[in-house]
Tab-separated table of C-alpha atoms and ligand atoms in Angstrom:
chain	number	residue	atom	x	y	z
Q	1	MET	CA	48.338	132.523	175.360
Q	2	LYS	CA	48.133	128.853	176.225
Q	3	ALA	CA	44.656	127.795	177.309
Q	4	GLU	CA	45.770	124.903	179.496
Q	5	GLU	CA	48.835	123.753	181.393
Q	6	GLU	CA	50.392	120.706	179.772
Q	7	THR	CA	52.068	117.945	181.742
Q	8	ILE	CA	55.685	117.774	180.583
Q	9	SER	CA	58.854	116.332	182.029
Q	10	GLU	CA	61.292	118.467	184.015
Q	11	GLU	CA	63.856	118.068	181.226
Q	12	GLU	CA	61.359	119.265	178.613
Q	13	GLN	CA	60.378	122.168	180.847
Q	14	LYS	CA	64.006	123.308	181.198
Q	15	LYS	CA	64.407	123.136	177.414
Q	16	LEU	CA	61.287	125.253	176.876
Q	17	ILE	CA	62.466	127.867	179.405
Q	18	MET	CA	65.844	128.049	177.654
Q	19	GLN	CA	64.191	128.442	174.262
Q	20	GLN	CA	61.993	131.200	175.676
Q	21	ASP	CA	65.027	132.922	177.239
Q	22	ILE	CA	66.670	132.972	173.824
Q	23	ALA	CA	63.476	134.307	172.176
Q	24	ILE	CA	63.232	137.088	174.813
Q	25	ILE	CA	66.887	138.076	174.352
Q	26	LYS	CA	66.376	138.288	170.575
Q	27	ARG	CA	63.244	140.448	170.887
Q	28	MET	CA	64.846	142.729	173.497
Q	29	ASN	CA	67.972	143.166	171.368
Q	30	ASP	CA	65.764	144.921	168.814
Q	31	ILE	CA	64.728	147.548	171.370
Q	32	ASN	CA	67.171	150.335	172.083
Q	33	HIS	CA	65.876	151.721	175.399
Q	34	LYS	CA	63.719	150.024	178.003
Q	35	ILE	CA	62.160	151.735	181.018
Q	36	ALA	CA	59.911	150.305	183.737
Q	37	VAL	CA	57.450	152.535	185.595
Q	38	MET	CA	56.954	151.318	189.161
Q	39	SER	CA	55.791	152.240	192.622
Q	40	GLY	CA	55.363	150.490	195.928
Q	41	LYS	CA	51.828	151.845	196.061
Q	42	GLY	CA	48.652	151.618	193.982
Q	43	GLY	CA	46.692	154.596	192.695
Q	44	VAL	CA	49.654	156.980	192.657
Q	45	GLY	CA	49.562	157.516	188.883
Q	46	LYS	CA	51.902	154.856	187.472
Q	47	SER	CA	49.661	154.092	184.495
Q	48	THR	CA	48.930	157.778	183.881
Q	49	ILE	CA	52.653	158.500	183.860
Q	50	ALA	CA	53.535	155.419	181.778
Q	51	VAL	CA	50.924	156.338	179.137
Q	52	ASN	CA	51.961	159.983	178.969
Q	53	LEU	CA	55.652	159.051	178.953
Q	54	ALA	CA	55.074	156.714	176.010
Q	55	VAL	CA	53.052	159.373	174.147
Q	56	ALA	CA	55.722	161.999	174.889
Q	57	PHE	CA	58.516	159.822	173.495
Q	58	ALA	CA	56.355	159.002	170.449
Q	59	LEU	CA	55.811	162.755	169.892
Q	60	LYS	CA	59.574	163.262	170.136
Q	61	GLY	CA	59.983	160.827	167.246
Q	62	TYR	CA	60.969	157.709	169.185
Q	63	HIS	CA	59.303	154.565	167.846
Q	64	THR	CA	57.805	153.523	171.170
Q	65	GLY	CA	56.149	150.458	172.642
Q	66	LEU	CA	54.044	150.515	175.807
Q	67	MET	CA	53.573	147.200	177.573
Q	68	ASP	CA	50.961	146.946	180.338
Q	69	VAL	CA	51.864	144.143	182.742
Q	70	ASP	CA	49.301	145.055	185.395
Q	71	LEU	CA	47.492	141.750	184.935
Q	72	HIS	CA	44.864	142.470	187.603
Q	73	GLY	CA	44.188	146.079	186.645
Q	74	PRO	CA	45.157	146.668	183.021
Q	75	ASP	CA	44.300	150.370	182.646
Q	76	VAL	CA	46.456	151.334	179.682
Q	77	PRO	CA	43.876	150.455	176.953
Q	78	HIS	CA	41.166	152.542	178.678
Q	79	MET	CA	43.550	155.471	179.160
Q	80	LEU	CA	44.203	155.432	175.409
Q	81	GLY	CA	40.570	154.817	174.413
Q	82	VAL	CA	41.194	151.418	172.809
Q	83	GLU	CA	39.798	148.991	175.374
Q	84	ASN	CA	37.810	146.998	172.803
Q	85	ALA	CA	40.667	146.407	170.380
Q	86	ILE	CA	41.617	142.916	169.229
Q	87	LEU	CA	45.212	141.975	168.517
Q	88	GLN	CA	46.307	140.455	165.218
Q	89	GLN	CA	48.760	137.612	164.691
Q	90	SER	CA	51.524	137.644	162.119
Q	91	PRO	CA	54.042	134.942	161.180
Q	92	LEU	CA	56.527	136.839	163.383
Q	93	GLY	CA	54.282	136.769	166.474
Q	94	ILE	CA	51.445	138.680	168.135
Q	95	LEU	CA	51.256	142.212	166.753
Q	96	PRO	CA	50.934	145.044	169.289
Q	97	LEU	CA	48.207	147.607	168.651
Q	98	ASN	CA	49.170	150.809	166.891
Q	99	VAL	CA	47.422	153.736	168.632
Q	100	MET	CA	49.134	156.762	167.054
Q	101	GLU	CA	52.178	157.559	164.968
Q	102	ASN	CA	55.210	155.925	166.632
Q	103	LEU	CA	53.232	154.249	169.422
Q	104	ASP	CA	52.281	150.561	169.715
Q	105	ILE	CA	50.782	149.066	172.838
Q	106	LEU	CA	50.122	145.693	174.388
Q	107	SER	CA	47.937	144.759	177.345
Q	108	ILE	CA	46.490	141.573	178.805
Q	109	GLU	CA	43.134	143.372	178.479
Q	110	PHE	CA	43.202	142.600	174.737
Q	111	MET	CA	43.466	138.875	175.452
Q	112	LEU	CA	40.643	138.508	177.971
Q	113	PRO	CA	37.507	136.707	176.763
Q	114	SER	CA	35.250	139.590	177.780
Q	115	LYS	CA	35.449	143.031	179.336
Q	116	GLY	CA	35.313	142.677	183.100
Q	117	SER	CA	36.774	139.148	183.151
Q	118	PRO	CA	39.131	139.011	186.114
Q	119	ILE	CA	42.511	137.315	186.019
Q	120	ILE	CA	42.774	134.855	188.913
Q	121	TRP	CA	46.291	133.515	188.591
Q	122	ARG	CA	48.989	132.459	190.998
Q	123	GLY	CA	52.620	133.559	190.718
Q	124	PRO	CA	54.049	131.103	188.154
Q	125	LYS	CA	51.183	131.720	185.742
Q	126	LYS	CA	51.670	135.487	185.978
Q	127	THR	CA	55.410	135.120	185.394
Q	128	GLY	CA	54.635	132.822	182.438
Q	129	ALA	CA	52.223	135.336	180.896
Q	130	ILE	CA	54.733	138.196	181.098
Q	131	ARG	CA	57.526	136.048	179.703
Q	132	GLN	CA	55.191	135.100	176.872
Q	133	PHE	CA	54.512	138.810	176.237
Q	134	LEU	CA	58.246	139.314	175.966
Q	135	SER	CA	58.973	136.281	173.794
Q	136	ASP	CA	55.921	136.172	171.514
Q	137	VAL	CA	55.055	139.795	170.788
Q	138	SER	CA	56.516	141.124	167.597
Q	139	TRP	CA	57.417	144.734	168.471
Q	140	GLY	CA	59.962	144.803	165.671
Q	141	LYS	CA	62.668	147.431	166.007
Q	142	LEU	CA	61.810	149.977	168.697
Q	143	ASP	CA	63.648	152.999	170.064
Q	144	MET	CA	61.854	152.775	173.395
Q	145	LEU	CA	59.813	150.321	175.434
Q	146	ILE	CA	57.916	151.580	178.480
Q	147	VAL	CA	56.535	148.981	180.884
Q	148	ASP	CA	53.615	149.858	183.175
Q	149	ASN	CA	53.738	147.715	186.318
Q	150	PRO	CA	51.249	146.911	189.053
Q	151	PRO	CA	52.132	148.254	192.514
Q	152	GLY	CA	54.571	146.602	194.854
Q	153	THR	CA	57.380	144.111	194.663
Q	154	GLY	CA	55.445	141.038	193.487
Q	155	ASP	CA	55.732	138.584	190.606
Q	156	GLU	CA	55.009	141.004	187.774
Q	157	PRO	CA	57.621	143.714	188.477
Q	158	LEU	CA	60.143	141.067	189.522
Q	159	THR	CA	59.649	139.222	186.210
Q	160	VAL	CA	60.034	142.484	184.299
Q	161	LEU	CA	63.212	143.414	186.170
Q	162	GLN	CA	64.734	139.972	185.710
Q	163	SER	CA	63.668	139.273	182.124
Q	164	ILE	CA	64.174	142.601	180.328
Q	165	SER	CA	67.858	143.022	179.967
Q	166	PRO	CA	69.464	145.460	179.821
Q	167	LEU	CA	66.873	147.716	181.376
Q	168	ASP	CA	67.875	151.410	181.210
Q	169	GLY	CA	66.204	151.809	184.548
Q	170	VAL	CA	63.092	152.391	186.592
Q	171	VAL	CA	60.995	155.523	186.919
Q	172	MET	CA	59.561	155.485	190.433
Q	173	VAL	CA	56.247	157.206	191.130
Q	174	THR	CA	55.086	158.383	194.520
Q	175	THR	CA	52.509	160.685	196.036
Q	176	PRO	CA	53.424	162.938	198.926
Q	177	GLN	CA	51.872	160.844	201.723
Q	178	GLU	CA	54.129	159.118	204.196
Q	179	VAL	CA	52.542	155.714	203.512
Q	180	ALA	CA	53.358	156.013	199.810
Q	181	GLY	CA	56.927	156.900	200.699
Q	182	GLU	CA	57.286	153.847	202.904
Q	183	ASP	CA	56.100	151.540	200.106
Q	184	VAL	CA	58.274	153.245	197.510
Q	185	ARG	CA	61.339	152.822	199.744
Q	186	LYS	CA	60.844	149.014	199.593
Q	187	CYS	CA	60.440	149.132	195.852
Q	188	VAL	CA	63.603	151.216	195.359
Q	189	ASN	CA	65.538	148.774	197.536
Q	190	MET	CA	64.322	145.849	195.425
Q	191	VAL	CA	65.449	147.564	192.206
Q	192	LYS	CA	68.806	148.512	193.711
Q	193	GLY	CA	69.219	144.971	195.036
Q	194	LEU	CA	68.939	143.713	191.462
Q	195	LYS	CA	71.619	146.247	190.393
Q	196	ILE	CA	69.183	148.071	188.110
Q	197	PRO	CA	69.407	151.882	187.970
Q	198	VAL	CA	66.592	154.016	189.348
Q	199	LEU	CA	66.280	156.808	186.780
Q	200	GLY	CA	64.504	158.946	189.319
Q	201	ILE	CA	61.410	159.620	191.326
Q	202	ILE	CA	58.323	161.624	190.342
Q	203	GLU	CA	56.049	163.108	193.015
Q	204	ASN	CA	52.560	162.934	191.528
Q	205	MET	CA	49.378	164.534	192.922
Q	206	SER	CA	51.612	167.123	194.522
Q	207	GLY	CA	49.382	170.053	195.454
Q	208	PHE	CA	46.037	171.126	194.047
Q	209	THR	CA	45.248	174.694	193.008
Q	210	CYS	CA	41.686	175.598	193.997
Q	211	PRO	CA	39.929	176.763	190.816
Q	212	HIS	CA	37.936	179.324	192.853
Q	213	CYS	CA	40.407	181.007	195.195
Q	214	LYS	CA	43.579	179.900	193.299
Q	215	LYS	CA	45.191	178.911	196.584
Q	216	GLU	CA	47.307	175.779	196.620
Q	217	ILE	CA	45.989	172.994	198.830
Q	218	ASN	CA	48.357	170.149	199.637
Q	219	ILE	CA	45.773	167.371	199.840
Q	220	PHE	CA	48.327	164.581	200.205
Q	221	GLY	CA	51.099	166.729	201.672
Q	222	LYS	CA	54.175	167.895	199.788
Q	223	GLY	CA	57.856	167.145	199.427
Q	224	GLU	CA	57.959	163.401	200.191
Q	225	GLY	CA	59.390	162.640	196.730
Q	226	LYS	CA	62.290	165.054	197.142
Q	227	GLU	CA	63.022	163.788	200.656
Q	228	LEU	CA	62.973	160.185	199.456
Q	229	SER	CA	65.289	160.978	196.558
Q	230	GLU	CA	67.822	162.486	198.975
Q	231	GLU	CA	67.506	159.680	201.501
Q	232	LEU	CA	67.761	156.913	198.876
Q	233	GLU	CA	70.319	158.785	196.737
Q	234	ILE	CA	68.271	158.647	193.558
Q	235	PRO	CA	67.572	161.542	191.162
Q	236	TYR	CA	64.495	163.692	191.723
Q	237	LEU	CA	62.676	164.109	188.405
Q	238	GLY	CA	60.029	166.611	189.479
Q	239	SER	CA	56.474	166.948	190.700
Q	240	LEU	CA	53.093	166.966	188.981
Q	241	PRO	CA	50.032	168.650	190.509
Q	242	LEU	CA	46.679	167.048	191.139
Q	243	GLU	CA	44.427	168.303	188.328
Q	244	THR	CA	40.827	167.481	187.547
Q	245	GLN	CA	41.638	167.635	183.824
Q	246	VAL	CA	44.201	164.826	184.141
Q	247	ARG	CA	41.651	162.453	185.646
Q	248	GLU	CA	38.895	163.524	183.237
Q	249	LYS	CA	41.075	163.139	180.142
Q	250	SER	CA	42.349	159.811	181.388
Q	251	ASP	CA	38.801	158.504	181.872
Q	252	GLN	CA	37.971	159.687	178.333
Q	253	GLY	CA	40.946	157.809	176.890
Q	254	LYS	CA	42.940	160.967	176.105
Q	255	PRO	CA	46.436	161.359	177.598
Q	256	PHE	CA	46.784	164.872	179.083
Q	257	ILE	CA	50.009	165.470	177.188
Q	258	LEU	CA	48.107	165.187	173.891
Q	259	SER	CA	45.133	167.293	174.955
Q	260	ASP	CA	46.968	170.486	175.778
Q	261	GLN	CA	50.699	170.671	175.257
Q	262	GLU	CA	50.807	174.270	176.524
Q	263	SER	CA	49.233	173.560	179.921
Q	264	GLU	CA	51.335	173.928	183.049
Q	265	ILE	CA	51.228	170.201	183.801
Q	266	SER	CA	52.226	169.254	180.229
Q	267	LYS	CA	55.207	171.616	180.397
Q	268	LYS	CA	56.254	170.169	183.763
Q	269	PHE	CA	55.854	166.677	182.370
Q	270	MET	CA	57.971	167.425	179.290
Q	271	GLU	CA	60.749	168.699	181.583
Q	272	ILE	CA	60.646	165.334	183.367
Q	273	VAL	CA	60.735	163.519	180.012
Q	274	SER	CA	63.809	165.546	178.967
Q	275	LYS	CA	65.599	164.605	182.199
Q	276	ILE	CA	64.879	160.907	181.568
Q	277	GLU	CA	65.964	161.271	177.935
Q	278	ASN	CA	69.251	162.902	178.966
Q	279	THR	CA	69.990	160.240	181.564
Q	280	ILE	CA	69.417	157.302	179.242
Q	281	SER	CA	71.259	158.809	176.296
Q	282	ASN	CA	74.269	159.796	178.430
Q	283	LYS	CA	74.445	156.316	179.899
Q	284	ARG	CA	74.524	154.593	176.531
Q	285	GLY	CA	76.536	157.274	174.781
Q	286	ASP	CA	73.801	157.799	172.103
S	1	LIG	N1	48.172	164.307	188.570
S	1	LIG	C1	46.943	163.807	188.591
S	1	LIG	N2	45.857	164.622	188.742
S	1	LIG	C2	44.603	164.098	188.793
S	1	LIG	N3	44.314	162.807	188.679
S	1	LIG	C3	45.347	161.951	188.521
S	1	LIG	C4	46.704	162.399	188.469
S	1	LIG	N4	47.498	161.308	188.283
S	1	LIG	C5	46.685	160.247	188.229
S	1	LIG	N5	45.384	160.617	188.375
S	1	LIG	C6	44.193	159.768	188.413
S	1	LIG	O1	44.301	158.940	189.568
S	1	LIG	C7	43.800	157.635	189.300
S	1	LIG	C8	44.896	156.601	189.569
S	1	LIG	O2	45.932	156.795	188.617
S	1	LIG	P1	46.631	155.558	187.912
S	1	LIG	O3	47.552	156.111	186.879
S	1	LIG	O4	45.626	154.545	187.479
S	1	LIG	O5	47.461	154.990	189.155
S	1	LIG	P2	48.233	153.595	189.324
S	1	LIG	O6	48.568	153.078	187.969
S	1	LIG	O7	49.440	153.958	190.141
S	1	LIG	O8	47.317	152.691	190.072
S	1	LIG	C9	43.317	157.658	187.852
S	1	LIG	O9	41.935	157.896	187.841
S	1	LIG	C10	44.070	158.833	187.231
S	1	LIG	O10	43.338	159.446	186.175
S	2	LIG	MG1	48.104	151.247	187.011
């Protein structure tokens, strides 16, 4: 990352942007499938889903990259237990961090001077950082790139949607509350407005089974995801329950899909992964 802004002429600036566009196109051409995970709302489980999606594809044998562009809340390294890692440089560019067989990751967290340093950047700087991720990171040949976005329709998701081309599509995450649905609706409209496919919507934190009486309690409500999918004419990928284990594992840096592949939530998640896999392979004729 550049430490300081340099003063350069408009002409020079245009040339640099063009060179970076070319570098991004070249890098992206080496990646077969690209998926962005988004939501209009924060705290709905985007990072949890992005991490587990990346792990699931890696387990299926896809050489996968996971790029965390949540510049203000980069949670991916913590969720994979590698928050103190340092990236290496190679003559081909910055090397992403290998975290397991078939899975490399990149996060702004690895580039901050110290843990807890906040990023206080305005729009153009954020756009610049993400474009630099895309142009300077040497992923090499990948089967799959998953991008974890911050909430909303701001600079980061917009840069991702405009710079990664072609994007197979967006996986939209919601929780069952009405407020989440309202925010997700805006996000879906932004993606559609850019003529990018929405691969589908996942309703996360959908119901909680009381460990004592085994009754289901719908803490955040239920069914908003399905209703939204019908209203917005996008596929419904499925729902995931609220589970203490998911949060605990995540805090310990262990994706739930790796901890117990036979659990109910892992099985539900793998069904969602298969739906996404079918959609993207049908579209490209793989
Ligand atoms: N299905 C779930 N059950 C329990 N906890 C969950 C579930 N999904 C996400 N969480 C937890 O909720 C919190 C927010 O999730 P996160 O993935 O960081 O959301 P976002 O990226 O949308 O802000 C995290 O602590 C995460 O572990
Ligand atoms: Mg997140």
